[in-house]
Structures are given as C-alpha cells and as structure tokens.
Coordinates of C-alpha atoms and ligand atoms in Angstrom, one line a residue:
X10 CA -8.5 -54.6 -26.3
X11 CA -9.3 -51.8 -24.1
X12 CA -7.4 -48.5 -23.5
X13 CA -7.9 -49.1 -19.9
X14 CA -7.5 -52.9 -19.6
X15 CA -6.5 -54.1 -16.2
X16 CA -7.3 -50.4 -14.5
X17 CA -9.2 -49.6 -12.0
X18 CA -11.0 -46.3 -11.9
X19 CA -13.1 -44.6 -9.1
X20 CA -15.5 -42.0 -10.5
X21 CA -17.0 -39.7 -8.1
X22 CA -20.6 -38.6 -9.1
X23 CA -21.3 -41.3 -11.7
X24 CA -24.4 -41.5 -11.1
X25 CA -25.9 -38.9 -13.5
X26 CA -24.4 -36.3 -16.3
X27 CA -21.0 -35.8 -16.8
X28 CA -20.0 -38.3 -14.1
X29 CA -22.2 -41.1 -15.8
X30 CA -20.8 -40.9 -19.1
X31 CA -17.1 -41.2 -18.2
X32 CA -17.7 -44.4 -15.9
X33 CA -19.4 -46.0 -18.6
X34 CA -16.7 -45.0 -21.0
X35 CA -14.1 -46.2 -18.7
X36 CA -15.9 -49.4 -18.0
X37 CA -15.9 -49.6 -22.1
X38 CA -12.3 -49.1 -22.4
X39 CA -11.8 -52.2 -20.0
X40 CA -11.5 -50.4 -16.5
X41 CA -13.5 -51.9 -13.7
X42 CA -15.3 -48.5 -12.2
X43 CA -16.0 -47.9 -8.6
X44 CA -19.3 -45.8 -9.0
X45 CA -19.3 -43.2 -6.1
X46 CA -22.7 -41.4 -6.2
X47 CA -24.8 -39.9 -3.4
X48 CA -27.8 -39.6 -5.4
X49 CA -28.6 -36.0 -4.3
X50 CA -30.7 -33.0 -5.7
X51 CA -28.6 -30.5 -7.3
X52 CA -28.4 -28.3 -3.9
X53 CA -26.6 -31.4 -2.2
X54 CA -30.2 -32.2 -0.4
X55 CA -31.8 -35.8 0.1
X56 CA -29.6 -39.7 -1.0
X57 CA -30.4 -41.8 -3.2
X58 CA -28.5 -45.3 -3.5
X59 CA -30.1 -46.2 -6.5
X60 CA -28.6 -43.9 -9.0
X61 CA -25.2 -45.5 -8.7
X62 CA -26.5 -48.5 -8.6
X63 CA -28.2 -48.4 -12.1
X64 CA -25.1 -47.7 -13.9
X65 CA -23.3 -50.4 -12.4
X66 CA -25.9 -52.2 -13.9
X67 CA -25.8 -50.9 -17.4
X68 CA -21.7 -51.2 -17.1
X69 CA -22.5 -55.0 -16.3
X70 CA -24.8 -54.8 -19.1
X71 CA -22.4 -54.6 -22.0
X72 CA -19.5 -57.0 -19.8
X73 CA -18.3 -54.6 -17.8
X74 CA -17.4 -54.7 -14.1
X75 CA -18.3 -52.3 -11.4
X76 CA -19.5 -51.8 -7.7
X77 CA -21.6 -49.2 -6.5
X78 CA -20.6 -46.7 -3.7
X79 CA -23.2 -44.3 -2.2
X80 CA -21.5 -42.3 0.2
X81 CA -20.4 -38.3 0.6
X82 CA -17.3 -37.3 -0.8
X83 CA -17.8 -34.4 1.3
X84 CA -17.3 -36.8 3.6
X85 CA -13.0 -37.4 4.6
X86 CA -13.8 -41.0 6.3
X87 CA -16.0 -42.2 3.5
X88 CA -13.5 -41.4 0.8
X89 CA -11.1 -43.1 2.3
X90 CA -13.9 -46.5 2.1
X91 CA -14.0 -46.0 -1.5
X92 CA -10.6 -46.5 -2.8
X93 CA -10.7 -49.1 0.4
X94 CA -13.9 -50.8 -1.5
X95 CA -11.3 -50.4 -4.8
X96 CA -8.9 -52.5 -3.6
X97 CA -11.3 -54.9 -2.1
X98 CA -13.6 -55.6 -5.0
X99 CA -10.7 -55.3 -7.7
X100 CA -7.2 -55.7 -5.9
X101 CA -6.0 -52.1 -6.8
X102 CA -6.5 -48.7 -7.7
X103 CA -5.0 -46.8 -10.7
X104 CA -8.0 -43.8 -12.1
X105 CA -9.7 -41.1 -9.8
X106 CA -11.6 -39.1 -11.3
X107 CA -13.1 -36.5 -9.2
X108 CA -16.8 -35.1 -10.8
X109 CA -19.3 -35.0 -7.5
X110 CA -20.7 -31.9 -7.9
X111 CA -24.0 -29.7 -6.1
X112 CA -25.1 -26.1 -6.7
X113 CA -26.4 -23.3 -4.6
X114 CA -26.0 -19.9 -7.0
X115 CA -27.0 -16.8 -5.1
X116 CA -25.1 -13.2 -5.6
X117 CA -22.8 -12.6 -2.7
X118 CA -24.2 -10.2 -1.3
X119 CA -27.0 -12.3 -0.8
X120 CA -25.5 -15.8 0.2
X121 CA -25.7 -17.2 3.6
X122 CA -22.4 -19.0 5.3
X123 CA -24.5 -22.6 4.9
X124 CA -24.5 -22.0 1.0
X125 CA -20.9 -21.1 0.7
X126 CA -19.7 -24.3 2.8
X127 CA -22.4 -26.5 1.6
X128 CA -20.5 -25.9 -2.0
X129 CA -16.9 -26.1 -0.9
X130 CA -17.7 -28.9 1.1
X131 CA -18.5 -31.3 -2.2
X132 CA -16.6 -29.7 -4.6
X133 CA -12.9 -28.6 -2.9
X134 CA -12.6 -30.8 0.0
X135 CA -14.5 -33.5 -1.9
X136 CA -11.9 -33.1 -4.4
X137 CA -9.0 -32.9 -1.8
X138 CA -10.6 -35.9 0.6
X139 CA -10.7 -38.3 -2.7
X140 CA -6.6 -36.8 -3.7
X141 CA -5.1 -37.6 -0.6
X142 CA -6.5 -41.3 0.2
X143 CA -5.9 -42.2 -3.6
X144 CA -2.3 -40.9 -3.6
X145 CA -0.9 -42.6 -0.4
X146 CA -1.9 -45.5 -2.6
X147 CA -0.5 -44.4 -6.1
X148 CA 3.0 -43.3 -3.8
X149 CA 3.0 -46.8 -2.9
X150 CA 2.4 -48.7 -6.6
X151 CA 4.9 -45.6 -8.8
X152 CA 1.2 -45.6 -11.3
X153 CA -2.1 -43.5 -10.7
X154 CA -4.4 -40.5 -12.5
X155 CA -5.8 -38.0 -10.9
X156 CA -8.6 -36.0 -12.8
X157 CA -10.3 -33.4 -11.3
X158 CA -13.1 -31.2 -13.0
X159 CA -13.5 -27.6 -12.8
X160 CA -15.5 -25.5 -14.4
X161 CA -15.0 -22.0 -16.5
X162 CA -17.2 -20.6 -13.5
X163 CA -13.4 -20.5 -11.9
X164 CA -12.7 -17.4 -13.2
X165 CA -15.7 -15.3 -12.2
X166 CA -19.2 -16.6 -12.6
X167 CA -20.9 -13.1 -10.6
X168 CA -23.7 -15.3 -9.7
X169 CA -21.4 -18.3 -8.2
X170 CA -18.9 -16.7 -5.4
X171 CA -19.6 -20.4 -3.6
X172 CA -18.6 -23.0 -6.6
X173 CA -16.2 -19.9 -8.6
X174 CA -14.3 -20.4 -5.2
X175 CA -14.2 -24.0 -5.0
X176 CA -13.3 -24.5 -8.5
X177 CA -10.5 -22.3 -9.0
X178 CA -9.3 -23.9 -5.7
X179 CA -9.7 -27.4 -7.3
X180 CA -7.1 -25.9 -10.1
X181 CA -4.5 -25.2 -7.4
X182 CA -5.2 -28.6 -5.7
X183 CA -4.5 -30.4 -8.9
X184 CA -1.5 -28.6 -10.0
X185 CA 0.0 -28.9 -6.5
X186 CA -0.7 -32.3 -6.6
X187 CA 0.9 -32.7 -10.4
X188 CA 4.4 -31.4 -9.2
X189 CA 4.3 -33.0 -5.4
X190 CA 3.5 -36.6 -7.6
X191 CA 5.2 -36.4 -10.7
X192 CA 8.1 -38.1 -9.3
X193 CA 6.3 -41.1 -8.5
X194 CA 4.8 -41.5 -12.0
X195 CA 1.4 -40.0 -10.5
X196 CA 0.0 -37.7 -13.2
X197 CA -2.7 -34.7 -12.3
X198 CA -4.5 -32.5 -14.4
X199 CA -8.0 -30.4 -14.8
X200 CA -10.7 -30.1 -17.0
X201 CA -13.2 -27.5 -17.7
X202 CA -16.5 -29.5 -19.2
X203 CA -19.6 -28.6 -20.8
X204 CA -22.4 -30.4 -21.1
X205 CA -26.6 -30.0 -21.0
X206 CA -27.3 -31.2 -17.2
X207 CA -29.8 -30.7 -14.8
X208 CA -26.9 -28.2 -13.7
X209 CA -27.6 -26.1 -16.9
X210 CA -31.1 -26.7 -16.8
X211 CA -31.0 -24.2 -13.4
X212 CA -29.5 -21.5 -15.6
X213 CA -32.5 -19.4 -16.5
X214 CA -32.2 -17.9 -19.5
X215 CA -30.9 -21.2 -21.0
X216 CA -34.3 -23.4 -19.2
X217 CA -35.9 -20.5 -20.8
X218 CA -34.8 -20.4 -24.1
X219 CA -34.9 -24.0 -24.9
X220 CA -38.9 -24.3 -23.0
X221 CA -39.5 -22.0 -25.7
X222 CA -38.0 -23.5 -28.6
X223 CA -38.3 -26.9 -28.2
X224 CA -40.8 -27.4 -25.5
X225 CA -37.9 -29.5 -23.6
X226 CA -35.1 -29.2 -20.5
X227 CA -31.5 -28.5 -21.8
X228 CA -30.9 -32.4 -20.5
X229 CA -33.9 -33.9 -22.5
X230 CA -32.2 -32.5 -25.6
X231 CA -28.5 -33.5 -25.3
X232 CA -28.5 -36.8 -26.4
X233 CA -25.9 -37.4 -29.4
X234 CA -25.0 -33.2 -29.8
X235 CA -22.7 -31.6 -29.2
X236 CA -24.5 -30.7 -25.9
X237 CA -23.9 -34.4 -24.7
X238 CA -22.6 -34.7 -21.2
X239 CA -20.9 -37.5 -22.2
X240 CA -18.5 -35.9 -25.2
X241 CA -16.3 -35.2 -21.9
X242 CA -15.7 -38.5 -21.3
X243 CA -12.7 -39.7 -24.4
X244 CA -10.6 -36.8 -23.0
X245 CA -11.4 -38.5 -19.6
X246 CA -9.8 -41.3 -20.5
X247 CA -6.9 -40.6 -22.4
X248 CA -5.5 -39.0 -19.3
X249 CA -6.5 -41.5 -17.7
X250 CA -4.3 -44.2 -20.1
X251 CA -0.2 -45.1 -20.2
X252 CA -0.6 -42.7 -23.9
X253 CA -0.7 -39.7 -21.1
X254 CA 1.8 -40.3 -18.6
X255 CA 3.9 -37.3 -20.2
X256 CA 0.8 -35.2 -19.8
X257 CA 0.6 -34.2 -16.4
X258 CA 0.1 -30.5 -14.6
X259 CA -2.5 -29.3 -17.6
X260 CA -6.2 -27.8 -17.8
X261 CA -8.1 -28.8 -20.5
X262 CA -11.3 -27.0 -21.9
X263 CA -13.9 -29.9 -23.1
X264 CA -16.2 -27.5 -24.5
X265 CA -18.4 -29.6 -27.1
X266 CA -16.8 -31.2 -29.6
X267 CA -13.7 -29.0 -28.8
X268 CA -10.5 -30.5 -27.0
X269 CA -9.1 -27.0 -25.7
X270 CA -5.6 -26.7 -23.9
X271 CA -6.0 -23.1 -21.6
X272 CA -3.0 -21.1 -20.8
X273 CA -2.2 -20.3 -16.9
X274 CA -1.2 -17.1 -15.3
X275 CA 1.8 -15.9 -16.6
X276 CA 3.8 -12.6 -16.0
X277 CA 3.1 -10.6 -19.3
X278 CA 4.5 -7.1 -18.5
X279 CA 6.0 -5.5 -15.9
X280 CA 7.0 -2.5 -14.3
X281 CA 10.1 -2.5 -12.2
X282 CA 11.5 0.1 -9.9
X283 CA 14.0 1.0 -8.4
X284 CA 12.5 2.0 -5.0
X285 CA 9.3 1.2 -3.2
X286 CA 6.5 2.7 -5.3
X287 CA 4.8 5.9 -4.3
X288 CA 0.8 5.9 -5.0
X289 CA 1.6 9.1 -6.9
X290 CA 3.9 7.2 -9.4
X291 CA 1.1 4.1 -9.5
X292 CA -1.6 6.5 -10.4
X293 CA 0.5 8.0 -13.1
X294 CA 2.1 5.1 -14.9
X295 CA 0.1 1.8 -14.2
X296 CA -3.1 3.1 -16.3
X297 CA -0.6 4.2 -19.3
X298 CA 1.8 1.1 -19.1
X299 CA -0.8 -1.3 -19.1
X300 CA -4.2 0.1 -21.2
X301 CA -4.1 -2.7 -23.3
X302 CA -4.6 -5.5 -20.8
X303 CA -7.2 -3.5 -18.9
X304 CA -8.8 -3.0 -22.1
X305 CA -8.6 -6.7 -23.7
X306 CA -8.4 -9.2 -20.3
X307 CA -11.4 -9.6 -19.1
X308 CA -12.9 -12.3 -16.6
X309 CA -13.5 -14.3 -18.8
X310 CA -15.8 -17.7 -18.4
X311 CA -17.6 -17.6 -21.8
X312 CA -14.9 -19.7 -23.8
X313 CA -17.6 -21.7 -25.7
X314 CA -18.8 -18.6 -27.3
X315 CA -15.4 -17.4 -27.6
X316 CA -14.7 -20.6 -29.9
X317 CA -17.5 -20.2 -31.5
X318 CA -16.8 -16.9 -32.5
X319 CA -13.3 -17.6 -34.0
X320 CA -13.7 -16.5 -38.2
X321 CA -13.7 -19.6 -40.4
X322 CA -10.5 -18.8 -41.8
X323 CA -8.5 -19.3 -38.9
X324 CA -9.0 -22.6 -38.5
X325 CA -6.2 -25.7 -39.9
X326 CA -8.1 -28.8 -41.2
X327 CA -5.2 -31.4 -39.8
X328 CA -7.1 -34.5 -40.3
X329 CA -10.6 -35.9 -42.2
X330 CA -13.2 -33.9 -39.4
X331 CA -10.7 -32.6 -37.6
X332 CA -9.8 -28.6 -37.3
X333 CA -7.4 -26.8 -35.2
X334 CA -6.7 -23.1 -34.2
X335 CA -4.4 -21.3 -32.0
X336 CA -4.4 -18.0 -30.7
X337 CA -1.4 -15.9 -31.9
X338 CA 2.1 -15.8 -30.1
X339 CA 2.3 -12.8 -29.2
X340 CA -1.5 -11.1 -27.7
X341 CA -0.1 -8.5 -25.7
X342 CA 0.1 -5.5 -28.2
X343 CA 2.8 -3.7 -28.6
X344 CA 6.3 -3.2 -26.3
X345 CA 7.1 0.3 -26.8
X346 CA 5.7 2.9 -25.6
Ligands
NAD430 N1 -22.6 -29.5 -16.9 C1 -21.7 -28.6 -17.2 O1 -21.8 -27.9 -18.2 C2 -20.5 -28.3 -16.3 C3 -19.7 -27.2 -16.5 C4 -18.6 -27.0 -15.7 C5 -18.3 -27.9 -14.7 N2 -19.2 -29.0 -14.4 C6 -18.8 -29.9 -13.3 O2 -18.9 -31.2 -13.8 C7 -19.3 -32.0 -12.7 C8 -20.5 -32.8 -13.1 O3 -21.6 -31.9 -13.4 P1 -23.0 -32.4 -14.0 O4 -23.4 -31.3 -14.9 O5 -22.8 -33.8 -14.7 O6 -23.9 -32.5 -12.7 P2 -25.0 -33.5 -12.3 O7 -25.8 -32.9 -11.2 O8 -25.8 -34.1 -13.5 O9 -24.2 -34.7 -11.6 C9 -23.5 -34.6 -10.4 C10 -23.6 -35.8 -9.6 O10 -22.9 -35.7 -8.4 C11 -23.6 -36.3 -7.4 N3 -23.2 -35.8 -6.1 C12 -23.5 -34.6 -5.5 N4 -23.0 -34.4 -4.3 C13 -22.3 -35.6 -4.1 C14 -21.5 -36.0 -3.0 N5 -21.3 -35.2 -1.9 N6 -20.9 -37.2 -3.0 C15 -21.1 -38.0 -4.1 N7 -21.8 -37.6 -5.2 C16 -22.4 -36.4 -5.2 C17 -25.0 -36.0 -7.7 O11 -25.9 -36.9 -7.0 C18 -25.1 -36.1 -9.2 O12 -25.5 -37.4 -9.6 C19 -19.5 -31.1 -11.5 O13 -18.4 -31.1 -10.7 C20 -19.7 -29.8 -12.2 O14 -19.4 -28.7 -11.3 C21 -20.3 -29.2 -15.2

C-alpha cells in the first residue's frame, strides 16, 4: 500500500534533478506519473524527448505506471495536452507538481529583454499555464494538489533579477490559488528546494570548490547526501496525499535533510499618524523607530547556512534521528522606546 494509490500526478520537468526524483517517488507511493520534460539545456535551448522517456521507463521498471510528455510548459496550449494526456492514459487527474525550470543569470544591469522573458516564460507562466488547466479539472472532481517550487533566490539572488522575479511570483500564484481553491478541497502550497544539479553546478564558486576538492561536478557527488536532489521528493508527496488536505496556503524550505516551515510578510511595527506624513517627520523618526529591523532583516536567501549555523543547544531531539528548532516568539527587539 501506497501513500498515493489510485492518484494521478503530473510532474513538470521530471526528466532530470529535482523533477526526476519526485516522479519516481510518486510512481513508488502508487501514483501513475505524467512525465512532462522538454529535455532542454539549462538556458531553455535545444529538446530532447528522450529524457522523459527514460524515467517512464525506470518508473515501469520497479511496477510503476507512467507516460511520457515532451512538450513546453512555457507553452499555454501544451499544458493544457498534458493534464488532457492525464485523463486519457489514466482516467483522471489529482497531483501537479510544477518543477520545469531553465536559467539565464546575468546582473541586471547587464541582462537583455530575451533573458528576462526566456526565464519568466518557463518558470511563472509555466507555473500559471499548468495551475489553471489543472484546476478547472480539480473544481470539477472537489480533490486536487497543487505544488509549485520556488526557490530562496525569491528574495534577492543579485545575480538572478530574471528567475528572483519569477519565483517570488510563483509564491503569489500559489497562495492566490490556495485561498481561490480551498473551498473546493484543492489544496496549494510552495517549496523552496535544494539539491546538487546541473543548476548548482553553474554557480561558480560552488563548480569551483568541489573541481578542486573532489575532482567532480556538484551533481556527480549528490548521490545518497544530503545534497541529493531527490531528499525533496517525501515532502513532495505528503502534500501531495489525503494526510495534507489541512495543509494548504504554506511555503516550505526543503533544505537538505531539513523540513523548514518559512514565515510570510507580516506587519511587525508600525508607525501611525495622525496626518499625511511630512518628509521632514520620515527623515526624523523612521531611522530611530525602526534601527533594529534595518539592522537585523536583511535579504535574505542563504537559509541553508543559516540552519547550519543554529548552536547545537538549540536544537529538541523529538524522535530517534529527528531534531527540531524554532526561532524565538518574539525577534523584533524591544517595544519601547
Ligand atoms: N537545485 C536547486 O538547488 C534548486 C534550488 C531552488 C529551486 N530549484 C528549482 O527546482 C526546479 C528543478 O531544478 P533542478 O535543479 O532539478 O533543475 P534541472 O535543470 O536538473 O531540471 C529541470 C528540468 O526542467 C526541464 N525543463 C526546462 N524547461 C522546460 C520546459 N519549458 N518545459 C518542460 N520541461 C522543462 C529541463 O529539461 C530539466 O530536465 C526548478 O524549478 C528550479 O528553479 C532548484
């Protein structure tokens, strides 16, 4: 018996990396998969049908059943032929996970208009194009999960104006889509993954460090660490089971071997007049009243390291391998003046 028994589950860029380790992990926990992957190079370029093909054929390899799609989720007509091909090849459609993803880094004050749109083309209306055909279906049936990834790049990656863009708007487009569905028993939420890719192989300084080390690409070394793209995939598919249908509107880090719930914006002080503001008054009292948050928020998109960093003590052991931590109540320093 299966988590996913009876489900079916389309995975967008299953081909390879993240994408490839949560189809087969679906496909494992009984779901028949829909393997979406164009079989690009990681700037978008070139097709490839046979990259979603071969892990149809290792899900059929262990029992499993699957169909391969190659198209562009980029593409608003063909993502509509996928959760079309669902139904046809398995009567229904319950899981979409949403993980096609392409890169073209460049500063922004270097990056052409091709670049930008390339990236919000696969990612955000990607994302958007796989929503809306899946949910006119889940409307219809009261049942379906939506799972988009993101990235920590959301909240200000200098080098990434392009894909920060399109993932922080892939956070909007999910939560919208968590409290527009809710009511027909749709569930939506985001995660943030990690994992050692032939995306984090184009990060320099990582390529770099592990050429030197080890002789080997970030990817050729993830196998079975905690580097493995495919650590992203149990999260994956808990939201994806009936276990999560009270679990709906939430980002979740999958950093590792970490399961991390973020917080969202919130409103933590505030200054309230009694008139429009003068500049004058701003200048004056905005630095004083809130030092402490220009001092400790920063843009933040290093949370790995930040876990990494927590002291030893902090942490709860709350099962056999299991630790927990939570950051304190109440952050913010002090009320008073
Ligand atoms: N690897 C990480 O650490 C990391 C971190 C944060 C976010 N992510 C996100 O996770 C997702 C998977 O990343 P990955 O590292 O496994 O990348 P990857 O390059 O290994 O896999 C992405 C797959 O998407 C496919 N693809 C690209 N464009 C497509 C399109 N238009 N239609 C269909 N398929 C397409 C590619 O062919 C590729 O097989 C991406 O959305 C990425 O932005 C990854």
């Amino acid at each position: 018996m299966g988590m996913l028994d009876g489900k079916v589950a389309l995975v967008t860029g299953a081909g390879r990396g993240i994408g490839r380790g949560i189809a087969l992990l679906l496909a494992r926990e009984g779901a028949a998969v829909v393997v979406n992957d164009l079989g690009t190079a990681l700037s978008g370029e070139g097709k490839d049908e046979s990259v979603a093909q071969q892990v149809v054929r290792e899900i059929e390899g262990f029992g499993g059943r699957a169909v391969a799609n190659s198209e562009s989720v980029a593409d608003y007509g063909a993502a509509g032929r996928m959760v079309e091909q669902a139904v046809e090849a398995f009567g229904r459609l319950d899981v979409v996970v949403n993980v096609a993803g392409i890169l073209r880094d460049r500063m922004i004050f270097n990056m052409t208009e091709e670049e930008w749109q390339a990236v919000l083309d696969v990612h955000l209306k990607g994302t958007f194009n796989v929503c809306k055909w899946a949910s006119v279906r889940f409307r219809e049936q009261r049942w379906g999960r939506i799972i988009n990834m993101s990235s920590t790049s959301a909240f200000g990656a200098p080098g990434q104006p392009n894909y920060a863009a399109a993932k922080a708007g892939i956070i909007g487009l999910t939560l919208s889509c968590a409290n527009a569905l809710s009511r027909y028993n749709v569930t939506a939420n985001a995660v943030l993954p990690s994992g050692w890719t032939r995306m984090i192989d184009s990060i320099p300084t990582v390529r770099e460090r592990t050429l030197q080390e080890y002789g080997k690409l970030p990817s050729e070394l993830a196998a079975g660490t905690e580097r493995d793209p495919a650590n992203v995939a149990p999260l994956v598919a808990f939201l994806a089971s009936d276990r999560a249908q009270s679990v709906n509107g939430y980002l979740f880090g999958a950093f590792g071997y970490n399961i991390a719930l973020m917080s969202q914006p919130k409103v933590i002080k505030t200054l309230r007049a009694d008139h429009r503001w003068t500049v004058e008054e701003l200048c004056e009292i905005v630095p004083r009243a809130f030092a402490h948050e220009f001092e400790t928020i920063t843009n933040q998109t290093g949370f790995s390291s930040a876990i990494e960093a927590i002291p030893e003590g902090e942490w709860i052991e709350v099962m056999p391998g299991v630790r927990f931590w939570a950051t304190k109540l109440e952050p913010y320093g002090e009320l008073t003046w």
